Coordinates of C-alpha atoms in Angstrom, one line a residue:
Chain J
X1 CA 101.0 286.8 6.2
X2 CA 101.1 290.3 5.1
X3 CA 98.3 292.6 6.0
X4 CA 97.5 294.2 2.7
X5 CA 96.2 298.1 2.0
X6 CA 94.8 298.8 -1.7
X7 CA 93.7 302.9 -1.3
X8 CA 91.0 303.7 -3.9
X9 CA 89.3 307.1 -4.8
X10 CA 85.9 307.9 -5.9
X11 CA 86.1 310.4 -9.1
X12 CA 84.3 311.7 -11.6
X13 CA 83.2 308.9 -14.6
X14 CA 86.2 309.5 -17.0
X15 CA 83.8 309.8 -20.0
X16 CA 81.3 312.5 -18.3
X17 CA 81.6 316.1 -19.6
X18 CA 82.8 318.8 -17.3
X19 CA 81.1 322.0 -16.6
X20 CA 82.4 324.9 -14.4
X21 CA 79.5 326.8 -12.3
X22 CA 80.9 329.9 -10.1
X23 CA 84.4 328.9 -10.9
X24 CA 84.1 325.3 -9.4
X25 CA 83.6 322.3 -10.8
X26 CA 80.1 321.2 -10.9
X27 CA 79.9 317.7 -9.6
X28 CA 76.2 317.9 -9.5
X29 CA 75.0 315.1 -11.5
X30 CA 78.4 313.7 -12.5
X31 CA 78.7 309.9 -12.1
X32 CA 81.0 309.0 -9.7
X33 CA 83.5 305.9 -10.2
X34 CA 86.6 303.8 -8.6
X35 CA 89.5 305.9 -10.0
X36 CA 90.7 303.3 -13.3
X37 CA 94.2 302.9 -11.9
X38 CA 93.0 301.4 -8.6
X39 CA 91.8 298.8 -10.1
X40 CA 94.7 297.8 -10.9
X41 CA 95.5 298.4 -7.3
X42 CA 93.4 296.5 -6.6
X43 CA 94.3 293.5 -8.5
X44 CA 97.3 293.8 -7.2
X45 CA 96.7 293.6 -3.8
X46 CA 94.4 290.2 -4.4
X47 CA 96.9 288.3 -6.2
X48 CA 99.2 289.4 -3.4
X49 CA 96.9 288.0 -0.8
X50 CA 96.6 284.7 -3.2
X51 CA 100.2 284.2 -3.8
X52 CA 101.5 285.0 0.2
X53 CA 98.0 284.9 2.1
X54 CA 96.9 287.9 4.7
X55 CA 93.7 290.2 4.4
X56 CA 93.0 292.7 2.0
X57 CA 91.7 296.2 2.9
X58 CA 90.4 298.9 1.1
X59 CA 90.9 302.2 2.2
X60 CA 89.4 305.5 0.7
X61 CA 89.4 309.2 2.2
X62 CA 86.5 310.8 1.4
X63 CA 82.4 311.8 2.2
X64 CA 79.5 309.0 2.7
X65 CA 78.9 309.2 -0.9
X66 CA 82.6 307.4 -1.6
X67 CA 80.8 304.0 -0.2
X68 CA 79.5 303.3 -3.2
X69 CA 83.4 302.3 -4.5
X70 CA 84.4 300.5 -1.3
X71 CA 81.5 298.1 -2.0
X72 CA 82.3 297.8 -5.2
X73 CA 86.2 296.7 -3.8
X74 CA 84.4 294.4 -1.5
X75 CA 82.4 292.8 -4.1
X76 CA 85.6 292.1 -6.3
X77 CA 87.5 290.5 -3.4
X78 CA 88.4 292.7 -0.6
X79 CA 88.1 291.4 2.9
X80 CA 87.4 294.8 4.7
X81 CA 86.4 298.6 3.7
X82 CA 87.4 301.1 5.7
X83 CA 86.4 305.0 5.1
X84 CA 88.1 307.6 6.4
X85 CA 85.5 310.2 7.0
X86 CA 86.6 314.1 5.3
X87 CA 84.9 316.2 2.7
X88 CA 86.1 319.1 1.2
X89 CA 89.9 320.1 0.2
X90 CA 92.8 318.9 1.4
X91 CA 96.6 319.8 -0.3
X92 CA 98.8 316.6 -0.8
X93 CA 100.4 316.9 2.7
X94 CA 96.8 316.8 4.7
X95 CA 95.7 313.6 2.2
X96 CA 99.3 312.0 3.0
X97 CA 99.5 312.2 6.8
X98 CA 95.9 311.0 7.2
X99 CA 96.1 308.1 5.3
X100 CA 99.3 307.1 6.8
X101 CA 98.2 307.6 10.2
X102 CA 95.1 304.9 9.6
X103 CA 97.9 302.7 7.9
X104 CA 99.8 302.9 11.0
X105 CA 96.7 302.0 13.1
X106 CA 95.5 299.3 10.4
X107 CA 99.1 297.9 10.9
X108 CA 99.6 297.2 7.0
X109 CA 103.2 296.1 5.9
X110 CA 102.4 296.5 2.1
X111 CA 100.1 299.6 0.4
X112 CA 98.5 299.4 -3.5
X113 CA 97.4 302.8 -5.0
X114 CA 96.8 303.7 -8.5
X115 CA 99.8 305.5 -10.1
X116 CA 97.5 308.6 -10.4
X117 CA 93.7 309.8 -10.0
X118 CA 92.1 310.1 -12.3
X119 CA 90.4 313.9 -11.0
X120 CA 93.6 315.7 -10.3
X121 CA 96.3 313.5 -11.8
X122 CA 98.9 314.4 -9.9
X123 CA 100.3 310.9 -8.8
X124 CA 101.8 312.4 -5.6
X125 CA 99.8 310.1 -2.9
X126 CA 102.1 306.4 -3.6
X127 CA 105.4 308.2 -3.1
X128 CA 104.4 310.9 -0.9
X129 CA 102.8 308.1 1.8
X130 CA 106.0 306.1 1.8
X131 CA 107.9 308.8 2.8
X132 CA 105.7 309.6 5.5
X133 CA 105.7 306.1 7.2
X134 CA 109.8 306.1 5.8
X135 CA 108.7 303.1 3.3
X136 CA 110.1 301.8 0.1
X137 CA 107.9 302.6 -3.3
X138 CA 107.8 302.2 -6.4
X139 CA 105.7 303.7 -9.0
X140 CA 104.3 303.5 -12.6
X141 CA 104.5 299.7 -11.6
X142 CA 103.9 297.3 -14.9
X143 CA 104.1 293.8 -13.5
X144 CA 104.5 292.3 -9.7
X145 CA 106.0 289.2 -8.6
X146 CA 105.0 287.8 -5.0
X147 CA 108.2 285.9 -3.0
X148 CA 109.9 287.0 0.4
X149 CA 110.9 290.6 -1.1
X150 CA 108.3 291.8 -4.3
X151 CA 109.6 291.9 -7.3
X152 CA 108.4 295.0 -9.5
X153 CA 108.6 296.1 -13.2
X154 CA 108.7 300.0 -13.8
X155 CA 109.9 301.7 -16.8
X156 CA 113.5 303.0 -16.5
X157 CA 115.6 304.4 -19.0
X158 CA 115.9 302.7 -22.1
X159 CA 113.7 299.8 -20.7
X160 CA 111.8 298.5 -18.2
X161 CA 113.6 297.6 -14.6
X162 CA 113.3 294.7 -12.3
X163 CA 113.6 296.1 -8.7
X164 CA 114.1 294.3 -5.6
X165 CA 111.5 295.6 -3.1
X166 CA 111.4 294.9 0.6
X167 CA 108.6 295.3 2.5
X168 CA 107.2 297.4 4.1
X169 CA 106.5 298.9 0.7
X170 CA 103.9 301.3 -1.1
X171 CA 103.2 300.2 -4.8
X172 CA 101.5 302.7 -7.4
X173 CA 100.2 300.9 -9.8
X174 CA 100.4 301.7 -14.0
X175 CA 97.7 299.1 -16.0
X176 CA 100.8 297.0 -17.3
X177 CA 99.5 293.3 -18.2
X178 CA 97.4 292.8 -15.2
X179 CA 93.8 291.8 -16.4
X180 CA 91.4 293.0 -13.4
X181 CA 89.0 290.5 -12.4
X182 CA 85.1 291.5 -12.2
X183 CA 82.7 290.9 -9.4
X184 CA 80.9 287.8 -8.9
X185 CA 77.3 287.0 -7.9
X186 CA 78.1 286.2 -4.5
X187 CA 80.5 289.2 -4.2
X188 CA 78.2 291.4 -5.4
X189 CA 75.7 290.1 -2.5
X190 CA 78.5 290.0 0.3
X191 CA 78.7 293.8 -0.4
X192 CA 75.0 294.5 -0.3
X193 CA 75.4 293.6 3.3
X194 CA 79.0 294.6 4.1
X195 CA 79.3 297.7 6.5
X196 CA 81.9 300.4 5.9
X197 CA 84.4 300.4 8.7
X198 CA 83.8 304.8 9.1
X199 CA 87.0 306.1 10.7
X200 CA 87.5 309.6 11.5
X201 CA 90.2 310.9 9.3
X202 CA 93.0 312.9 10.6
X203 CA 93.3 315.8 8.4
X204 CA 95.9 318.3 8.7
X205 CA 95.7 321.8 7.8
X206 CA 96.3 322.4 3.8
X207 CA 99.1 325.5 2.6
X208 CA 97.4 325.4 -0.5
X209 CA 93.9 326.3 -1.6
X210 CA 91.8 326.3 -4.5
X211 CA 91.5 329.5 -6.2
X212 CA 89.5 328.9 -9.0
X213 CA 88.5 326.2 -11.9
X214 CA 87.8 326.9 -15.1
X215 CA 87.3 325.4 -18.9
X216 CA 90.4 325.0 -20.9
X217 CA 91.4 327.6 -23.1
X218 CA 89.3 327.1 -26.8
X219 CA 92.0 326.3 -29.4
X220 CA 91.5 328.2 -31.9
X221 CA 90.1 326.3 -34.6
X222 CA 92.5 324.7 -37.1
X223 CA 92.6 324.6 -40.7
X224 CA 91.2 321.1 -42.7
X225 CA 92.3 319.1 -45.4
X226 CA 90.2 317.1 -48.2
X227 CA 92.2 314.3 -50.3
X228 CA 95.5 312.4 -49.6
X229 CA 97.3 314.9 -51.8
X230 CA 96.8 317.5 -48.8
X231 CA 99.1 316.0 -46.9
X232 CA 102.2 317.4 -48.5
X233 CA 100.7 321.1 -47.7
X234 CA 100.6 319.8 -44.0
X235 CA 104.1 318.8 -44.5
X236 CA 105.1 322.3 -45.3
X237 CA 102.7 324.0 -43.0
X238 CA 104.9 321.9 -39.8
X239 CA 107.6 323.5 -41.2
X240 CA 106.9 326.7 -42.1
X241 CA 104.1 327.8 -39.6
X242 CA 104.2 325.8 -36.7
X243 CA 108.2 325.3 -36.8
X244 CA 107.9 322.1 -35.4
X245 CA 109.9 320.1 -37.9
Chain H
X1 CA 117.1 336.7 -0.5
X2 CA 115.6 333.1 -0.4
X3 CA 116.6 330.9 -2.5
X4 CA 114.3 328.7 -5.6
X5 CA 115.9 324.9 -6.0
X6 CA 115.3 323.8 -9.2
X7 CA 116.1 320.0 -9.7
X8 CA 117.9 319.3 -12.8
X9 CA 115.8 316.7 -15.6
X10 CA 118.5 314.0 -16.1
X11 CA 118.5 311.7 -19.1
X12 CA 121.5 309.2 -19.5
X13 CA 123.1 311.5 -16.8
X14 CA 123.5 314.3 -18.9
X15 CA 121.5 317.8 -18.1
X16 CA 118.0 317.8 -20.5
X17 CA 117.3 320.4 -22.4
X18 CA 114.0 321.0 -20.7
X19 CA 115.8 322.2 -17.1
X20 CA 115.8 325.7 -19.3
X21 CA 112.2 325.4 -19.1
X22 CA 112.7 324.9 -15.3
X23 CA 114.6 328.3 -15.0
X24 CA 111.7 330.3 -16.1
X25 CA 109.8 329.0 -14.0
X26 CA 111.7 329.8 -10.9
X27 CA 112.7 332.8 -12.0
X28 CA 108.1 333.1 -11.9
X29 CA 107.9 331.7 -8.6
X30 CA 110.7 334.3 -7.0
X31 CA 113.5 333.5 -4.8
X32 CA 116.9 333.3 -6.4
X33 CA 117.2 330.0 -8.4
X34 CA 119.7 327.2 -8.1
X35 CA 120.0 324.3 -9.9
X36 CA 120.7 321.2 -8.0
X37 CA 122.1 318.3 -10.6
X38 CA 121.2 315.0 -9.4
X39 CA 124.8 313.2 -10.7
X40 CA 127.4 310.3 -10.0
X41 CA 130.2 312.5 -11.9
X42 CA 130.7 316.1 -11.2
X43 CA 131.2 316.9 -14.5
X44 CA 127.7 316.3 -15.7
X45 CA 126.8 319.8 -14.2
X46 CA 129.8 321.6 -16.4
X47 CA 128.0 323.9 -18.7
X48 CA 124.6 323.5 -17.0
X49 CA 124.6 326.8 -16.2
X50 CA 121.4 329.3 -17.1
X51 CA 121.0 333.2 -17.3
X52 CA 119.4 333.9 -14.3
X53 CA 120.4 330.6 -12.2
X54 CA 123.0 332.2 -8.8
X55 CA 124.8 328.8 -8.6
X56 CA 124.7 325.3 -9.9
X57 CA 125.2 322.6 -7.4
X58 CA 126.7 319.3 -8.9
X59 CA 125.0 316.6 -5.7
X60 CA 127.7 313.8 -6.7
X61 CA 126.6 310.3 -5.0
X62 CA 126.2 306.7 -6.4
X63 CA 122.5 306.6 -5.9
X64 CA 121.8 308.6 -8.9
X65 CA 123.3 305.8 -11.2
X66 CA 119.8 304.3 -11.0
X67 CA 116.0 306.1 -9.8
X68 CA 114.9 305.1 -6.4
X69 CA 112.8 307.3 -5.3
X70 CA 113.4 308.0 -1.5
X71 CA 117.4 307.5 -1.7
X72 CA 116.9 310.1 -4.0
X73 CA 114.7 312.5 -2.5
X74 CA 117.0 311.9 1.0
X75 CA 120.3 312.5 -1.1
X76 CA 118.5 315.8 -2.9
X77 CA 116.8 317.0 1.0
X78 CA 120.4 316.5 2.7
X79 CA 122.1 319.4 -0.2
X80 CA 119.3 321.8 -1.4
X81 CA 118.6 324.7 1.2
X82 CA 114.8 325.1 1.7
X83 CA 112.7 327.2 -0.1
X84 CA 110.3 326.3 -3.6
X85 CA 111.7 323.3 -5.0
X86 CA 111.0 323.2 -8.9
X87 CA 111.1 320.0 -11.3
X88 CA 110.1 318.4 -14.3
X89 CA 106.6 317.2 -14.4
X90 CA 108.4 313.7 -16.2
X91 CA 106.7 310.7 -14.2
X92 CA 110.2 310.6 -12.6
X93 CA 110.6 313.6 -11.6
X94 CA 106.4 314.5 -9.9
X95 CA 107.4 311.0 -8.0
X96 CA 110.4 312.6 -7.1
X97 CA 109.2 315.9 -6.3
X98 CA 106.2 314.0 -4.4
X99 CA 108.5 312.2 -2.3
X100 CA 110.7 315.5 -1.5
X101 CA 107.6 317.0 -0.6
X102 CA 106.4 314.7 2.4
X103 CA 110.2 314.8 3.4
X104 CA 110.6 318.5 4.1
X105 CA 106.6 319.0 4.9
X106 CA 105.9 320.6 2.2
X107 CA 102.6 320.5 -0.3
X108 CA 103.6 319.6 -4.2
X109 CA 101.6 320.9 -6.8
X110 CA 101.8 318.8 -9.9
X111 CA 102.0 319.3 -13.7
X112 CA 101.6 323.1 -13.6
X113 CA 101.1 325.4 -16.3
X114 CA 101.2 328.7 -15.8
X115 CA 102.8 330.8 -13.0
X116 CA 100.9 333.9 -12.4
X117 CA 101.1 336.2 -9.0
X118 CA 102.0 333.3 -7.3
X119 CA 99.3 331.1 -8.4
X120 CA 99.4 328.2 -10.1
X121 CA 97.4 326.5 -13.1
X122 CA 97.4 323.1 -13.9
X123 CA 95.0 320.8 -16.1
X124 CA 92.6 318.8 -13.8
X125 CA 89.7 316.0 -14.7
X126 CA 92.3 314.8 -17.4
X127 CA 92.6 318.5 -18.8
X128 CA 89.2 318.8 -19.3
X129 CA 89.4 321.8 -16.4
X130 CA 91.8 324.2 -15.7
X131 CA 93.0 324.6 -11.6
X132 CA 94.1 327.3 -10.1
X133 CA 95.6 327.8 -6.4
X134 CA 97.7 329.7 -4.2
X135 CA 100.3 328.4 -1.7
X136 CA 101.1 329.4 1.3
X137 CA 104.6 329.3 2.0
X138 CA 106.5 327.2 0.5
X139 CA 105.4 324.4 -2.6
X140 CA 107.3 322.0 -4.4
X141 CA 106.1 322.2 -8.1
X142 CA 106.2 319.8 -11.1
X143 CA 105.7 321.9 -14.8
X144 CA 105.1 320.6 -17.9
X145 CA 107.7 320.4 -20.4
X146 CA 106.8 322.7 -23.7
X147 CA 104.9 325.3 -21.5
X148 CA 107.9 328.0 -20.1
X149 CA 109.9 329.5 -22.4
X150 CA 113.9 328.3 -22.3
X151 CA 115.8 330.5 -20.2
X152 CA 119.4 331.1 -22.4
X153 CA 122.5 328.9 -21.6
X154 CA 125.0 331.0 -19.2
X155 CA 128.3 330.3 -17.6
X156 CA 127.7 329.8 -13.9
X157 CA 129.7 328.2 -10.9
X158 CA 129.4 325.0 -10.0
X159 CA 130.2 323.7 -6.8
X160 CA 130.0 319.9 -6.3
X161 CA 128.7 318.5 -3.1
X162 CA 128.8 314.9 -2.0
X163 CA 125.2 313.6 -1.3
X164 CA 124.0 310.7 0.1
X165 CA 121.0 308.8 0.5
X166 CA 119.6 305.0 1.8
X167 CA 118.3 302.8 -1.0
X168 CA 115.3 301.1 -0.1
X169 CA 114.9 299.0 -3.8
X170 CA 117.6 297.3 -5.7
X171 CA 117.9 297.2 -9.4
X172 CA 117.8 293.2 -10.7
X173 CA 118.1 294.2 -14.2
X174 CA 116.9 296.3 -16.8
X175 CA 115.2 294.5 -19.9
X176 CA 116.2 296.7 -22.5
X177 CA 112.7 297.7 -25.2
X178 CA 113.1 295.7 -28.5
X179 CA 113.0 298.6 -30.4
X180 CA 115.7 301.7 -30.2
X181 CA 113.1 304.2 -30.9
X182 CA 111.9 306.1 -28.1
X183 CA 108.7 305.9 -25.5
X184 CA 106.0 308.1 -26.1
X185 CA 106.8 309.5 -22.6
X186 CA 110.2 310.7 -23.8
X187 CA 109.1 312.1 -27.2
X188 CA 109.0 315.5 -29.0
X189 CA 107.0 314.1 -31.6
X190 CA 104.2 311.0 -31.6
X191 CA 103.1 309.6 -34.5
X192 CA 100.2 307.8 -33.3
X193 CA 97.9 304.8 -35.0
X194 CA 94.2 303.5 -33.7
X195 CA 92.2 300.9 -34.8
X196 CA 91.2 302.9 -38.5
X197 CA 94.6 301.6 -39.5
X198 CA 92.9 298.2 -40.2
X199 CA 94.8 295.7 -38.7
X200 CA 98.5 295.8 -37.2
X201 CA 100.7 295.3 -39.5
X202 CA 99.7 298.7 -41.2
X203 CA 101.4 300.2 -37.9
X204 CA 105.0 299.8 -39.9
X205 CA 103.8 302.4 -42.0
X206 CA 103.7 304.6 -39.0
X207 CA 107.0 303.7 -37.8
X208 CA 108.5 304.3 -41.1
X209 CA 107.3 307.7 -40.5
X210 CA 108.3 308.2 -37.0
X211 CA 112.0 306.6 -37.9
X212 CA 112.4 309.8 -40.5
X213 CA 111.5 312.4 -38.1
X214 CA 112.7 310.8 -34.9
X215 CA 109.6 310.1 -33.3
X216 CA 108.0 307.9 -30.9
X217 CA 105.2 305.6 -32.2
X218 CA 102.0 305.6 -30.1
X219 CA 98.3 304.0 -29.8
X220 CA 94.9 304.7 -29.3
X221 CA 93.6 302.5 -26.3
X222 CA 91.1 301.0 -29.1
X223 CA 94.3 299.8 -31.1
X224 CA 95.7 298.3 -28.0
X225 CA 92.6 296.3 -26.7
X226 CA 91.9 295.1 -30.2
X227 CA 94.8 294.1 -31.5
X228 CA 97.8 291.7 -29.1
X229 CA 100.5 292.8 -31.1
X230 CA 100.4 296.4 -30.0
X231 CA 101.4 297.0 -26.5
X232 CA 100.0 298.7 -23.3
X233 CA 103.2 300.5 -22.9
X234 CA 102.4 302.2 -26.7
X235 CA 98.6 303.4 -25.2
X236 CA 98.1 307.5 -24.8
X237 CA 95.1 308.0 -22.9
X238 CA 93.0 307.9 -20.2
X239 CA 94.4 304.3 -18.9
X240 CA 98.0 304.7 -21.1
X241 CA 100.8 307.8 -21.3
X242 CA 99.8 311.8 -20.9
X243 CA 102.2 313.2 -23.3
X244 CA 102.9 316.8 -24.1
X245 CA 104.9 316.9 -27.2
X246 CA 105.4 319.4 -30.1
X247 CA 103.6 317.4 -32.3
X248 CA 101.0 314.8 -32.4
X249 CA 100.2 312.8 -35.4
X250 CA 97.0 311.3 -35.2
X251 CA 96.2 308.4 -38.0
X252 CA 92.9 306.4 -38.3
X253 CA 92.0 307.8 -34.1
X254 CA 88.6 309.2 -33.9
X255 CA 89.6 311.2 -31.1
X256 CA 87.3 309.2 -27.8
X257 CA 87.6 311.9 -24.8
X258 CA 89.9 309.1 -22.9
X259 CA 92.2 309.2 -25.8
X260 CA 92.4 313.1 -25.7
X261 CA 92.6 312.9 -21.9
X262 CA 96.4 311.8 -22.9
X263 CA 97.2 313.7 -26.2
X264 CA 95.2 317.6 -26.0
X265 CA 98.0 319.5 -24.3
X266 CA 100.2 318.8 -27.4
X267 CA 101.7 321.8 -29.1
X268 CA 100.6 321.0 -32.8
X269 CA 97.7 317.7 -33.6
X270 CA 97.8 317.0 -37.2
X271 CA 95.1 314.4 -37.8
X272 CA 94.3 312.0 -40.7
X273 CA 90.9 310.8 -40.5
X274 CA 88.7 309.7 -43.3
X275 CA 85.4 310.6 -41.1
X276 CA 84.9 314.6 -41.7
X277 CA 82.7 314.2 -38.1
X278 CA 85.4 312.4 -36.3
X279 CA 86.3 314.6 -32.7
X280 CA 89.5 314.2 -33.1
X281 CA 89.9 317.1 -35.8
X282 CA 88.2 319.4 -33.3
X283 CA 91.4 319.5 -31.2
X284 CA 93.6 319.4 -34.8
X285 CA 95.7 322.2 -35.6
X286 CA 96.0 320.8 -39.2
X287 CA 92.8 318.0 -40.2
X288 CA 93.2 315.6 -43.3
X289 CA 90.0 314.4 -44.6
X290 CA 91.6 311.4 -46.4
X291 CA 91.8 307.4 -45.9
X292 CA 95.9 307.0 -44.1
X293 CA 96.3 304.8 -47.3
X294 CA 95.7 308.2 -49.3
X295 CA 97.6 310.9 -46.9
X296 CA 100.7 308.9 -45.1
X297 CA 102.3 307.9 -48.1
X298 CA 102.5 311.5 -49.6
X299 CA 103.1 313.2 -46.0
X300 CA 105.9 310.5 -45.5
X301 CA 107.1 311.5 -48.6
X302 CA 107.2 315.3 -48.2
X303 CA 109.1 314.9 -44.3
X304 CA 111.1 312.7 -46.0
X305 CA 112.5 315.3 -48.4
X306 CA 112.4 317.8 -45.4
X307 CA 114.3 316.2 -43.3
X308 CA 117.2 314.8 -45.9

């Protein structure tokens, strides 16, 4: 039965404005959510545990205040939350080597992540961790089957791909078809009382630093239409100004 | 001198145009750049040279007929001398360049930019901040495609290398898409429909429009959860594709910040919206105030004629 890992990540409510104070991001005041793509993760790793049995465990690197999204994993179905403990920055290679260093002492054969966070984007943690513990991956995954090897859909050139995955494996996971399941009652008050497993993380030093955040660029403003008929001045302006056609 | 690797964008197994856009950026980072071309036939690096690119290298192995990511990034490690590695910020290639990264110890910096004094920019919070940082040492670093100017075509040497690399996934088969127009991912130009276009059958009329000027047909996530018939995989957004093309046509999409989150960093937005107060024509380079019954016909008509 494997022992299943689903990583999630506390960021920023995807619908909350963004304001930059002394060329930081001001989090102050921002609501702070599970990362969308984890859910999927997540989903993923409990219809793993349904379909081949084992534990699932939700792992996030982070401060105190990333609790809040381990107990809302519990409450949808994980069997254990585990937090390793680290604020502040930390480049791609310090995130990677801590969290595969608790995976190795968790002694997981099988790692869910989303295909990207939603704060920086970057999609690097799935692959990146598999090459650290010299695992399998796949990424942008659509659709999972469950037998003796998983069977995952990504998109491929000129279609989508059925792969062949032996564990151990790391799967990032795209929203594909899977529809996540939502707490229930009693989940909601197993993780009321549920404890977070606090480990201390094992952060490396970071090569990279943050220099500065700021707003995007203003666009300067374009120019608008009134009335269908407008639409063939558009077609010239692609042409003829923005060279795009 | 050190040396810049910049991993060649392969599409069919043929060199894409956007590894010019690669060049530039290596030639910004410093270090003398040379172009690694991931291949199963030598001859897919003939002519891939690039003014300002000190030699091509054609890594020739069978594990480059299909993407897995770490006989990949072991094949690409065992050929490439160290330094900066470079590469398309394609959802390929940043799981690629992700992958190399842990393998050689390196940080990777994703989806960057701008290049500046050896900083690097790249949209954060879903490009609703700007991030900037410095590296120490060496990086590997995913750009965006449409952000570097194209260095010019140039003869160069090539010198093909065997590579090789231990698959750890095996391809069962590849369900070809029902349609032969492109993925959203892969296109230059979107024509993209959300839920104002009524109900989903009006979406031909978008992909009448996206067959004459050889564009991908995309959705709003609104358009996707409402109606069955149009799929995840055509959702730009938040939850769906980041795309970065040339130009984005925007029809009956109000413009929700998860649906910019996916669309903003496009070159050109022309919008057709019949709300005047919908957001989506603050991020429109060209805005029609119009119903799509009113405006696609006639701007179908006028690429049409265009284009013929």
């Amino acid at each position: 039965m494997p022992n299943i890992v689903v990583l999630v990540k506390q960021v920023p409510d995807t619908n909350a404005p963004v304001s930059i104070s002394g060329g930081a991001v001001d989090f102050s005041g921002m609501k702070m959510v599970m990362s969308p793509y984890d859910e999927f993760a997540l989903e993923a790793a409990l219809r793993h545990k349904e379909a081949a049995g084992g534990e699932v465990t939700a792992v996030t690197l982070g401060g105190a205040g990333a609790d809040k999204i381990l107990k809302d994993a519990k409450a949808i179905g994980a069997d254990h939350i585990v937090r390793l403990d680290h604020d502040g920055w930390a480049d791609s290679n310090a995130v990677q080597g801590a969290l595969a260093a608790a995976i190795r002492d968790l002694g997981a054969e099988v790692v869910y992540c989303g295909k990207s966070a939603a704060d920086t984007g970057a999609g690097s943690t799935g692959p990146g961790l598999a090459e650290h513990l010299g695992w399998a991956s796949a990424s942008n995954v659509l659709a999972l089957d469950f037998g003796a090897d998983v069977t995952a859909t990504v998109p491929a050139e000129g279609g989508d791909a059925r792969l062949s995955v032996s564990l151990p494996a790391v799967f990032s996971c795209d929203k594909g078809d899977l529809k996540v399941r939502k707490p229930n009652v009693k989940g909601i008050m197993q993780a009321k009382k549920a404890t977070v497993d606090v480990r201390a993380a094992q952060v490396g030093a970071s090569s990279v630093r943050v220099v500065s955040c700021a707003l995007p660029p203003a666009k300067p403003e374009g120019k608008t239409f009134h009335g269908g008929a407008a639409a063939a001045d558009v077609a010239r302006l692609l042409r003829e100004e923005a060279n795009v056609l | 001198m050190t040396e810049t690797i910049i991993i060649a964008e392969m599409n069919g197994g043929v060199v894409a145009p956007a590894t010019a856009e690669l060049v530039t950026a290596a030639l910004a980072l410093g270090g003398a750049p040379v172009l690694v071309v991931p291949c199963t036939d030598g001859a897919s690096a003939d002519a891939a040279g690039f003014a300002g690119v000190s030699r091509v290298i054609a890594a020739k192995s069978p594990v480059f007929s299909s993407y897995d990511a770490a006989a990949w990034a072991e094949a690409i490690d065992g050929i490439a001398p160290a330094g900066h590695v470079v590469a398309l910020a394609s959802s390929r290639s940043k799981d690629l360049a992700a992958r190399l990264a842990a393998r050689r110890g390196l940080p990777v910096v994703q989806d960057v930019v701008s290049i500046d004094g050896g900083q690097l920019t790249s949209p954060i919070l879903s490009g609703k901040a700007m991030q900037t940082v410095a590296v120490d040492g060496a990086a590997v670093v995913t750009v965006r495609a449409n952000v570097m100017a194209p260095a010019a075509a140039a003869d160069a040497d090539v010198s093909v290398v065997d590579a090789s690399g231990d698959l750890k996934t095996a391809v069962l088969e590849v369900v070809a898409r029902a349609s032969a127009r492109l993925d959203v991912a892969e296109a230059n130009i979107i024509v993209s429909g959300g839920r104002g276009m009524g109900e989903p059958g009006n979406f031909r009329h978008l992909e009448a429009l996206a067959d004459t000027i050889g564009a991908a047909v995309g959705a709003s996530r609104a358009a996707v959860d409402t109606w069955d018939e149009i799929p995840h995989s055509m959702q730009v957004g938040q939850t769906g594709k980041t795309v970065n093309p040339n130009l984005y046509i925007a029809v009956g999409i109000s413009g929700a910040i998860q649906h910019l989150a996916g669309m903003r960093s496009s070159k050109y937005i022309v919008a057709i919206n019949k709300d005047a107060d919908a957001p989506i024509f603050k991020h429109a380079d060209y805005g029609i105030v119009a119903t799509w019954e009113e405006a696609l016909p006639v701007l179908s008509d006028a690429l049409a004629g265009m284009m013929s």
